[in-house]
């Protein structure tokens, strides 16, 4: 049994999995996919993940992609320490928040973060960036009401839902987004977590 994670150190979605591996102290091997050289769009990587994205997990011939599916697998294989509540409804709420994170936040964040991190300014689509920023601000207004009087999204415990947010909350300043107070406090709390600090990208 050995976990191999194909990833890139600057990849936000990969960082979710790196954090879970750290939270659970899971032994693993890291394989850097040379994305700047386009290796994710070439063989042999495409045979592993035909969508050409990272992260991809491999374990004794078993291959899994999509970060949220990987997080669910790691949670089931290594339930301790738990990153989901023990009860059925708590778990369902974590699933809901993970889904909402991808639908209402990370998709839009990618529209802003990717060009700002990796493309020259002439290639930034300012209209798309403004639209994405507006959608994130709407989502944060909803989160703000939910987080009022709470430290975490579900059952007052750090969960896979928070873990999905962390790599993208890292770039609030780059996105020029000032979150409302409860979201700001929550974000600071999450980014100070040892697994977040240990996996913080250089850029
Ligand atoms: N839904 C996927 C998203 C993965 C993703 O978009 N990863 C980026 C890097 S952070 C990537 O591989 N991009 C390359 C591409 O789309 O060509 C997941 O959750 O794993």
mmCIF file of N, CA, C and O in Angstrom, residues 80-171:
data_model
loop_
_atom_site.group_PDB
_atom_site.id
_atom_site.type_symbol
_atom_site.label_atom_id
_atom_site.label_comp_id
_atom_site.label_asym_id
_atom_site.label_seq_id
_atom_site.Cartn_x
_atom_site.Cartn_y
_atom_site.Cartn_z
ATOM 1 N N UNK A 80 -9.091 8.757 11.068
ATOM 2 C CA UNK A 80 -8.578 9.432 12.259
ATOM 3 C C UNK A 80 -7.346 10.277 11.909
ATOM 4 O O UNK A 80 -6.445 9.758 11.243
ATOM 5 N N UNK A 81 -7.283 11.540 12.360
ATOM 6 C CA UNK A 81 -8.346 12.286 13.025
ATOM 7 C C UNK A 81 -9.448 12.639 12.029
ATOM 8 O O UNK A 81 -9.158 12.876 10.847
ATOM 9 N N UNK A 82 -10.682 12.682 12.485
ATOM 10 C CA UNK A 82 -11.799 12.889 11.550
ATOM 11 C C UNK A 82 -11.845 14.313 10.998
ATOM 12 O O UNK A 82 -11.636 15.274 11.727
ATOM 13 N N UNK A 83 -12.148 14.408 9.700
ATOM 14 C CA UNK A 83 -12.357 15.721 9.072
ATOM 15 C C UNK A 83 -13.805 15.847 8.603
ATOM 16 O O UNK A 83 -14.118 16.678 7.750
ATOM 17 N N UNK A 84 -14.663 14.986 9.149
ATOM 18 C CA UNK A 84 -16.117 15.116 8.946
ATOM 19 C C UNK A 84 -16.781 14.799 10.284
ATOM 20 O O UNK A 84 -16.211 14.037 11.080
ATOM 21 N N UNK A 85 -17.961 15.353 10.549
ATOM 22 C CA UNK A 85 -18.648 15.020 11.799
ATOM 23 C C UNK A 85 -19.067 13.545 11.813
ATOM 24 O O UNK A 85 -19.143 12.907 10.755
ATOM 25 N N UNK A 86 -19.355 13.028 13.001
ATOM 26 C CA UNK A 86 -19.680 11.610 13.135
ATOM 27 C C UNK A 86 -21.098 11.299 12.622
ATOM 28 O O UNK A 86 -21.377 10.182 12.196
ATOM 29 N N UNK A 87 -21.976 12.289 12.667
ATOM 30 C CA UNK A 87 -23.387 11.994 12.329
ATOM 31 C C UNK A 87 -23.686 12.238 10.857
ATOM 32 O O UNK A 87 -23.017 13.015 10.171
ATOM 33 N N UNK A 88 -24.733 11.543 10.408
ATOM 34 C CA UNK A 88 -25.154 11.556 9.007
ATOM 35 C C UNK A 88 -25.442 12.967 8.487
ATOM 36 O O UNK A 88 -24.993 13.368 7.411
ATOM 37 N N UNK A 89 -26.177 13.728 9.281
ATOM 38 C CA UNK A 89 -26.562 15.068 8.817
ATOM 39 C C UNK A 89 -25.353 16.004 8.771
ATOM 40 O O UNK A 89 -25.232 16.834 7.866
ATOM 41 N N UNK A 90 -24.469 15.857 9.740
ATOM 42 C CA UNK A 90 -23.241 16.661 9.731
ATOM 43 C C UNK A 90 -22.433 16.374 8.477
ATOM 44 O O UNK A 90 -21.928 17.285 7.820
ATOM 45 N N UNK A 91 -22.328 15.097 8.129
ATOM 46 C CA UNK A 91 -21.574 14.728 6.915
ATOM 47 C C UNK A 91 -22.241 15.292 5.667
ATOM 48 O O UNK A 91 -21.567 15.775 4.752
ATOM 49 N N UNK A 92 -23.569 15.239 5.643
ATOM 50 C CA UNK A 92 -24.300 15.767 4.481
ATOM 51 C C UNK A 92 -24.064 17.269 4.347
ATOM 52 O O UNK A 92 -23.910 17.798 3.240
ATOM 53 N N UNK A 93 -24.005 17.951 5.487
ATOM 54 C CA UNK A 93 -23.760 19.401 5.439
ATOM 55 C C UNK A 93 -22.339 19.694 4.943
ATOM 56 O O UNK A 93 -22.124 20.650 4.186
ATOM 57 N N UNK A 94 -21.387 18.874 5.355
ATOM 58 C CA UNK A 94 -20.015 19.057 4.848
ATOM 59 C C UNK A 94 -20.004 18.872 3.327
ATOM 60 O O UNK A 94 -19.417 19.672 2.595
ATOM 61 N N UNK A 95 -20.692 17.832 2.841
ATOM 62 C CA UNK A 95 -20.785 17.614 1.384
ATOM 63 C C UNK A 95 -21.376 18.841 0.694
ATOM 64 O O UNK A 95 -20.910 19.270 -0.361
ATOM 65 N N UNK A 96 -22.436 19.377 1.294
ATOM 66 C CA UNK A 96 -23.092 20.552 0.705
ATOM 67 C C UNK A 96 -22.111 21.732 0.615
ATOM 68 O O UNK A 96 -21.997 22.385 -0.429
ATOM 69 N N UNK A 97 -21.394 21.966 1.699
ATOM 70 C CA UNK A 97 -20.464 23.107 1.695
ATOM 71 C C UNK A 97 -19.287 22.888 0.743
ATOM 72 O O UNK A 97 -18.787 23.843 0.134
ATOM 73 N N UNK A 98 -18.866 21.632 0.585
ATOM 74 C CA UNK A 98 -17.785 21.358 -0.384
ATOM 75 C C UNK A 98 -18.267 21.668 -1.797
ATOM 76 O O UNK A 98 -17.559 22.251 -2.612
ATOM 77 N N UNK A 99 -19.489 21.262 -2.073
ATOM 78 C CA UNK A 99 -20.072 21.500 -3.404
ATOM 79 C C UNK A 99 -20.217 23.007 -3.649
ATOM 80 O O UNK A 99 -19.872 23.513 -4.719
ATOM 81 N N UNK A 100 -20.752 23.699 -2.630
ATOM 82 C CA UNK A 100 -20.949 25.147 -2.783
ATOM 83 C C UNK A 100 -19.612 25.872 -2.933
ATOM 84 O O UNK A 100 -19.525 26.861 -3.668
ATOM 85 N N UNK A 101 -18.596 25.381 -2.265
ATOM 86 C CA UNK A 101 -17.263 25.986 -2.397
ATOM 87 C C UNK A 101 -16.835 25.954 -3.865
ATOM 88 O O UNK A 101 -16.387 26.959 -4.421
ATOM 89 N N UNK A 102 -17.018 24.806 -4.506
ATOM 90 C CA UNK A 102 -16.608 24.703 -5.915
ATOM 91 C C UNK A 102 -17.524 25.491 -6.850
ATOM 92 O O UNK A 102 -17.068 26.114 -7.798
ATOM 93 N N UNK A 103 -18.817 25.461 -6.568
ATOM 94 C CA UNK A 103 -19.757 26.139 -7.479
ATOM 95 C C UNK A 103 -19.736 27.659 -7.345
ATOM 96 O O UNK A 103 -19.846 28.371 -8.336
ATOM 97 N N UNK A 104 -19.644 28.140 -6.107
ATOM 98 C CA UNK A 104 -19.842 29.575 -5.869
ATOM 99 C C UNK A 104 -18.550 30.334 -5.595
ATOM 100 O O UNK A 104 -18.564 31.549 -5.517
ATOM 101 N N UNK A 105 -17.451 29.610 -5.395
ATOM 102 C CA UNK A 105 -16.218 30.304 -5.015
ATOM 103 C C UNK A 105 -15.021 29.941 -5.889
ATOM 104 O O UNK A 105 -14.446 30.809 -6.545
ATOM 105 N N UNK A 106 -14.636 28.650 -5.936
ATOM 106 C CA UNK A 106 -13.345 28.352 -6.575
ATOM 107 C C UNK A 106 -13.382 28.537 -8.088
ATOM 108 O O UNK A 106 -12.390 28.935 -8.687
ATOM 109 N N UNK A 107 -14.530 28.246 -8.686
ATOM 110 C CA UNK A 107 -14.639 28.448 -10.135
ATOM 111 C C UNK A 107 -14.383 29.920 -10.464
ATOM 112 O O UNK A 107 -13.603 30.260 -11.341
ATOM 113 N N UNK A 108 -15.054 30.805 -9.700
ATOM 114 C CA UNK A 108 -14.911 32.244 -9.918
ATOM 115 C C UNK A 108 -13.512 32.711 -9.521
ATOM 116 O O UNK A 108 -12.906 33.550 -10.196
ATOM 117 N N UNK A 109 -13.007 32.146 -8.411
ATOM 118 C CA UNK A 109 -11.661 32.544 -7.956
ATOM 119 C C UNK A 109 -10.626 32.215 -9.032
ATOM 120 O O UNK A 109 -9.706 32.997 -9.284
ATOM 121 N N UNK A 110 -10.791 31.082 -9.691
ATOM 122 C CA UNK A 110 -9.858 30.681 -10.741
ATOM 123 C C UNK A 110 -9.805 31.697 -11.876
ATOM 124 O O UNK A 110 -8.739 31.965 -12.445
ATOM 125 N N UNK A 111 -10.966 32.285 -12.175
ATOM 126 C CA UNK A 111 -11.041 33.292 -13.240
ATOM 127 C C UNK A 111 -10.172 34.506 -12.916
ATOM 128 O O UNK A 111 -9.676 35.189 -13.807
ATOM 129 N N UNK A 112 -9.988 34.745 -11.616
ATOM 130 C CA UNK A 112 -9.186 35.910 -11.212
ATOM 131 C C UNK A 112 -7.735 35.495 -10.921
ATOM 132 O O UNK A 112 -6.779 36.135 -11.367
ATOM 133 N N UNK A 113 -7.605 34.396 -10.164
ATOM 134 C CA UNK A 113 -6.278 34.006 -9.670
ATOM 135 C C UNK A 113 -5.361 33.540 -10.802
ATOM 136 O O UNK A 113 -4.191 33.908 -10.858
ATOM 137 N N UNK A 114 -5.899 32.725 -11.703
ATOM 138 C CA UNK A 114 -5.034 32.146 -12.739
ATOM 139 C C UNK A 114 -4.342 33.226 -13.571
ATOM 140 O O UNK A 114 -3.109 33.265 -13.647
ATOM 141 N N UNK A 115 -5.107 34.153 -14.174
ATOM 142 C CA UNK A 115 -4.395 35.177 -14.963
ATOM 143 C C UNK A 115 -3.470 36.026 -14.108
ATOM 144 O O UNK A 115 -2.340 36.341 -14.523
ATOM 145 N N UNK A 116 -3.913 36.369 -12.890
ATOM 146 C CA UNK A 116 -3.077 37.251 -12.068
ATOM 147 C C UNK A 116 -1.780 36.583 -11.625
ATOM 148 O O UNK A 116 -0.773 37.246 -11.415
ATOM 149 N N UNK A 117 -1.812 35.270 -11.453
ATOM 150 C CA UNK A 117 -0.583 34.576 -11.035
ATOM 151 C C UNK A 117 0.301 34.230 -12.226
ATOM 152 O O UNK A 117 1.509 34.244 -12.119
ATOM 153 N N UNK A 118 -0.338 33.857 -13.339
ATOM 154 C CA UNK A 118 0.457 33.202 -14.381
ATOM 155 C C UNK A 118 0.472 33.894 -15.744
ATOM 156 O O UNK A 118 1.197 33.463 -16.625
ATOM 157 N N UNK A 119 -0.340 34.942 -15.951
ATOM 158 C CA UNK A 119 -0.374 35.565 -17.284
ATOM 159 C C UNK A 119 0.032 37.033 -17.205
ATOM 160 O O UNK A 119 -0.220 37.700 -16.189
ATOM 161 N N UNK A 120 0.605 37.572 -18.285
ATOM 162 C CA UNK A 120 0.910 39.006 -18.298
ATOM 163 C C UNK A 120 -0.398 39.821 -18.307
ATOM 164 O O UNK A 120 -1.427 39.347 -18.790
ATOM 165 N N UNK A 121 -0.326 41.029 -17.775
ATOM 166 C CA UNK A 121 -1.520 41.856 -17.573
ATOM 167 C C UNK A 121 -2.328 42.072 -18.864
ATOM 168 O O UNK A 121 -3.563 42.141 -18.824
ATOM 169 N N UNK A 122 -1.625 42.141 -19.991
ATOM 170 C CA UNK A 122 -2.327 42.371 -21.274
ATOM 171 C C UNK A 122 -3.322 41.245 -21.559
ATOM 172 O O UNK A 122 -4.264 41.432 -22.328
ATOM 173 N N UNK A 123 -3.108 40.089 -20.964
ATOM 174 C CA UNK A 123 -3.992 38.952 -21.270
ATOM 175 C C UNK A 123 -5.096 38.767 -20.231
ATOM 176 O O UNK A 123 -5.881 37.831 -20.322
ATOM 177 N N UNK A 124 -5.175 39.650 -19.246
ATOM 178 C CA UNK A 124 -6.240 39.535 -18.253
ATOM 179 C C UNK A 124 -7.571 39.974 -18.871
ATOM 180 O O UNK A 124 -7.628 41.011 -19.541
ATOM 181 N N UNK A 125 -8.625 39.185 -18.616
ATOM 182 C CA UNK A 125 -9.958 39.569 -19.090
ATOM 183 C C UNK A 125 -10.647 40.330 -17.950
ATOM 184 O O UNK A 125 -11.214 39.735 -17.040
ATOM 185 N N UNK A 126 -10.560 41.656 -18.014
ATOM 186 C CA UNK A 126 -11.016 42.481 -16.896
ATOM 187 C C UNK A 126 -12.519 42.345 -16.647
ATOM 188 O O UNK A 126 -12.973 42.388 -15.506
ATOM 189 N N UNK A 127 -13.309 42.168 -17.723
ATOM 190 C CA UNK A 127 -14.773 42.025 -17.546
ATOM 191 C C UNK A 127 -15.076 40.714 -16.808
ATOM 192 O O UNK A 127 -15.905 40.684 -15.876
ATOM 193 N N UNK A 128 -14.403 39.645 -17.200
ATOM 194 C CA UNK A 128 -14.616 38.349 -16.543
ATOM 195 C C UNK A 128 -14.164 38.407 -15.088
ATOM 196 O O UNK A 128 -14.810 37.837 -14.192
ATOM 197 N N UNK A 129 -13.070 39.126 -14.852
ATOM 198 C CA UNK A 129 -12.548 39.252 -13.485
ATOM 199 C C UNK A 129 -13.553 40.016 -12.605
ATOM 200 O O UNK A 129 -13.849 39.604 -11.475
ATOM 201 N N UNK A 130 -14.121 41.091 -13.147
ATOM 202 C CA UNK A 130 -15.082 41.888 -12.379
ATOM 203 C C UNK A 130 -16.345 41.073 -12.085
ATOM 204 O O UNK A 130 -16.881 41.103 -10.969
ATOM 205 N N UNK A 131 -16.817 40.320 -13.069
ATOM 206 C CA UNK A 131 -18.006 39.477 -12.905
ATOM 207 C C UNK A 131 -17.757 38.411 -11.822
ATOM 208 O O UNK A 131 -18.574 38.191 -10.930
ATOM 209 N N UNK A 132 -16.589 37.782 -11.890
ATOM 210 C CA UNK A 132 -16.243 36.738 -10.910
ATOM 211 C C UNK A 132 -16.154 37.316 -9.504
ATOM 212 O O UNK A 132 -16.638 36.726 -8.532
ATOM 213 N N UNK A 133 -15.554 38.501 -9.421
ATOM 214 C CA UNK A 133 -15.407 39.148 -8.113
ATOM 215 C C UNK A 133 -16.787 39.434 -7.497
ATOM 216 O O UNK A 133 -17.020 39.189 -6.306
ATOM 217 N N UNK A 134 -17.710 39.911 -8.312
ATOM 218 C CA UNK A 134 -19.071 40.194 -7.842
ATOM 219 C C UNK A 134 -19.753 38.923 -7.332
ATOM 220 O O UNK A 134 -20.433 38.930 -6.297
ATOM 221 N N UNK A 135 -19.561 37.817 -8.037
ATOM 222 C CA UNK A 135 -20.179 36.554 -7.619
ATOM 223 C C UNK A 135 -19.589 36.066 -6.297
ATOM 224 O O UNK A 135 -20.312 35.554 -5.432
ATOM 225 N N UNK A 136 -18.291 36.230 -6.142
ATOM 226 C CA UNK A 136 -17.659 35.811 -4.876
ATOM 227 C C UNK A 136 -18.171 36.685 -3.726
ATOM 228 O O UNK A 136 -18.471 36.186 -2.635
ATOM 229 N N UNK A 137 -18.318 37.961 -3.981
ATOM 230 C CA UNK A 137 -18.803 38.855 -2.915
ATOM 231 C C UNK A 137 -20.225 38.469 -2.494
ATOM 232 O O UNK A 137 -20.559 38.486 -1.308
ATOM 233 N N UNK A 138 -21.041 38.067 -3.461
ATOM 234 C CA UNK A 138 -22.406 37.608 -3.128
ATOM 235 C C UNK A 138 -22.338 36.349 -2.263
ATOM 236 O O UNK A 138 -23.082 36.196 -1.297
ATOM 237 N N UNK A 139 -21.480 35.425 -2.660
ATOM 238 C CA UNK A 139 -21.331 34.186 -1.891
ATOM 239 C C UNK A 139 -20.838 34.488 -0.471
ATOM 240 O O UNK A 139 -21.342 33.910 0.504
ATOM 241 N N UNK A 140 -19.890 35.408 -0.352
ATOM 242 C CA UNK A 140 -19.363 35.751 0.968
ATOM 243 C C UNK A 140 -20.449 36.393 1.845
ATOM 244 O O UNK A 140 -20.427 36.242 3.069
ATOM 245 N N UNK A 141 -21.374 37.118 1.242
ATOM 246 C CA UNK A 141 -22.462 37.718 2.033
ATOM 247 C C UNK A 141 -23.326 36.601 2.634
ATOM 248 O O UNK A 141 -23.798 36.702 3.777
ATOM 249 N N UNK A 142 -23.519 35.530 1.881
ATOM 250 C CA UNK A 142 -24.289 34.384 2.399
ATOM 251 C C UNK A 142 -23.487 33.676 3.504
ATOM 252 O O UNK A 142 -24.015 33.357 4.567
ATOM 253 N N UNK A 143 -22.194 33.451 3.226
ATOM 254 C CA UNK A 143 -21.334 32.803 4.232
ATOM 255 C C UNK A 143 -21.282 33.627 5.521
ATOM 256 O O UNK A 143 -21.234 33.076 6.621
ATOM 257 N N UNK A 144 -21.271 34.940 5.362
ATOM 258 C CA UNK A 144 -21.182 35.831 6.528
ATOM 259 C C UNK A 144 -22.357 35.577 7.481
ATOM 260 O O UNK A 144 -22.170 35.466 8.688
ATOM 261 N N UNK A 145 -23.547 35.441 6.921
ATOM 262 C CA UNK A 145 -24.724 35.177 7.767
ATOM 263 C C UNK A 145 -24.592 33.805 8.411
ATOM 264 O O UNK A 145 -24.916 33.604 9.568
ATOM 265 N N UNK A 146 -24.104 32.835 7.632
ATOM 266 C CA UNK A 146 -23.970 31.474 8.165
ATOM 267 C C UNK A 146 -22.929 31.407 9.282
ATOM 268 O O UNK A 146 -23.107 30.705 10.288
ATOM 269 N N UNK A 147 -21.832 32.138 9.121
ATOM 270 C CA UNK A 147 -20.717 32.030 10.074
ATOM 271 C C UNK A 147 -20.908 32.894 11.328
ATOM 272 O O UNK A 147 -20.136 32.756 12.279
ATOM 273 N N UNK A 148 -21.930 33.760 11.327
ATOM 274 C CA UNK A 148 -22.147 34.621 12.500
ATOM 275 C C UNK A 148 -22.294 33.742 13.745
ATOM 276 O O UNK A 148 -23.141 32.848 13.790
ATOM 277 N N UNK A 149 -21.427 33.951 14.733
ATOM 278 C CA UNK A 149 -21.496 33.172 15.980
ATOM 279 C C UNK A 149 -20.922 31.770 15.856
ATOM 280 O O UNK A 149 -21.051 30.960 16.774
ATOM 281 N N UNK A 150 -20.317 31.451 14.717
ATOM 282 C CA UNK A 150 -19.708 30.129 14.543
ATOM 283 C C UNK A 150 -18.220 30.271 14.237
ATOM 284 O O UNK A 150 -17.806 31.258 13.639
ATOM 285 N N UNK A 151 -17.451 29.230 14.589
ATOM 286 C CA UNK A 151 -16.028 29.232 14.228
ATOM 287 C C UNK A 151 -15.783 28.468 12.934
ATOM 288 O O UNK A 151 -14.815 28.721 12.220
ATOM 289 N N UNK A 152 -16.639 27.483 12.646
ATOM 290 C CA UNK A 152 -16.474 26.643 11.455
ATOM 291 C C UNK A 152 -17.820 26.458 10.768
ATOM 292 O O UNK A 152 -18.869 26.708 11.358
ATOM 293 N N UNK A 153 -17.781 25.970 9.535
ATOM 294 C CA UNK A 153 -19.018 25.865 8.749
ATOM 295 C C UNK A 153 -20.002 24.865 9.333
ATOM 296 O O UNK A 153 -21.214 25.082 9.317
ATOM 297 N N UNK A 154 -19.483 23.717 9.825
ATOM 298 C CA UNK A 154 -20.369 22.642 10.289
ATOM 299 C C UNK A 154 -19.911 22.138 11.653
ATOM 300 O O UNK A 154 -18.723 21.810 11.833
ATOM 301 N N UNK A 155 -20.845 22.045 12.582
ATOM 302 C CA UNK A 155 -20.641 21.347 13.857
ATOM 303 C C UNK A 155 -19.426 21.827 14.636
ATOM 304 O O UNK A 155 -18.818 21.077 15.395
ATOM 305 N N UNK A 156 -19.076 23.106 14.456
ATOM 306 C CA UNK A 156 -17.964 23.687 15.211
ATOM 307 C C UNK A 156 -16.678 22.866 15.148
ATOM 308 O O UNK A 156 -15.933 22.760 16.117
ATOM 309 N N UNK A 157 -16.457 22.224 14.000
ATOM 310 C CA UNK A 157 -15.174 21.530 13.847
ATOM 311 C C UNK A 157 -14.607 21.759 12.454
ATOM 312 O O UNK A 157 -15.365 21.847 11.471
ATOM 313 N N UNK A 158 -13.289 21.870 12.372
ATOM 314 C CA UNK A 158 -12.614 22.006 11.083
ATOM 315 C C UNK A 158 -12.915 20.751 10.268
ATOM 316 O O UNK A 158 -12.755 19.634 10.746
ATOM 317 N N UNK A 159 -13.369 20.941 9.036
ATOM 318 C CA UNK A 159 -13.778 19.775 8.239
ATOM 319 C C UNK A 159 -13.229 19.876 6.819
ATOM 320 O O UNK A 159 -12.580 20.854 6.437
ATOM 321 N N UNK A 160 -13.552 18.858 6.028
ATOM 322 C CA UNK A 160 -13.166 18.857 4.613
ATOM 323 C C UNK A 160 -13.703 20.089 3.900
ATOM 324 O O UNK A 160 -13.119 20.546 2.915
ATOM 325 N N UNK A 161 -14.814 20.634 4.389
ATOM 326 C CA UNK A 161 -15.380 21.831 3.742
ATOM 327 C C UNK A 161 -14.391 22.995 3.870
ATOM 328 O O UNK A 161 -14.091 23.682 2.881
ATOM 329 N N UNK A 162 -13.859 23.201 5.066
ATOM 330 C CA UNK A 162 -12.874 24.276 5.255
ATOM 331 C C UNK A 162 -11.626 24.008 4.406
ATOM 332 O O UNK A 162 -11.074 24.911 3.782
ATOM 333 N N UNK A 163 -11.231 22.750 4.411
ATOM 334 C CA UNK A 163 -10.020 22.373 3.682
ATOM 335 C C UNK A 163 -10.134 22.731 2.186
ATOM 336 O O UNK A 163 -9.163 23.121 1.549
ATOM 337 N N UNK A 164 -11.347 22.621 1.661
ATOM 338 C CA UNK A 164 -11.561 22.989 0.245
ATOM 339 C C UNK A 164 -11.379 24.486 0.021
ATOM 340 O O UNK A 164 -10.959 24.915 -1.059
ATOM 341 N N UNK A 165 -11.714 25.282 1.024
ATOM 342 C CA UNK A 165 -11.620 26.736 0.868
ATOM 343 C C UNK A 165 -10.187 27.269 0.964
ATOM 344 O O UNK A 165 -9.827 28.242 0.287
ATOM 345 N N UNK A 166 -9.378 26.653 1.841
ATOM 346 C CA UNK A 166 -8.089 27.262 2.217
ATOM 347 C C UNK A 166 -7.221 27.730 1.045
ATOM 348 O O UNK A 166 -6.784 28.889 1.014
ATOM 349 N N UNK A 167 -6.947 26.867 0.041
ATOM 350 C CA UNK A 167 -5.993 27.298 -0.993
ATOM 351 C C UNK A 167 -6.455 28.538 -1.748
ATOM 352 O O UNK A 167 -5.629 29.292 -2.285
ATOM 353 N N UNK A 168 -7.750 28.772 -1.770
ATOM 354 C CA UNK A 168 -8.300 29.909 -2.514
ATOM 355 C C UNK A 168 -8.412 31.141 -1.620
ATOM 356 O O UNK A 168 -8.238 32.271 -2.083
ATOM 357 N N UNK A 169 -8.662 30.924 -0.314
ATOM 358 C CA UNK A 169 -8.689 32.058 0.626
ATOM 359 C C UNK A 169 -7.307 32.712 0.693
ATOM 360 O O UNK A 169 -7.182 33.894 0.995
ATOM 361 N N UNK A 170 -6.294 31.935 0.406
ATOM 362 C CA UNK A 170 -4.917 32.447 0.400
ATOM 363 C C UNK A 170 -4.782 33.669 -0.526
ATOM 364 O O UNK A 170 -3.910 34.511 -0.331
ATOM 365 N N UNK A 171 -5.630 33.744 -1.536
ATOM 366 C CA UNK A 171 -5.458 34.765 -2.581
ATOM 367 C C UNK A 171 -6.511 35.878 -2.532
ATOM 368 O O UNK A 171 -6.749 36.548 -3.526
#
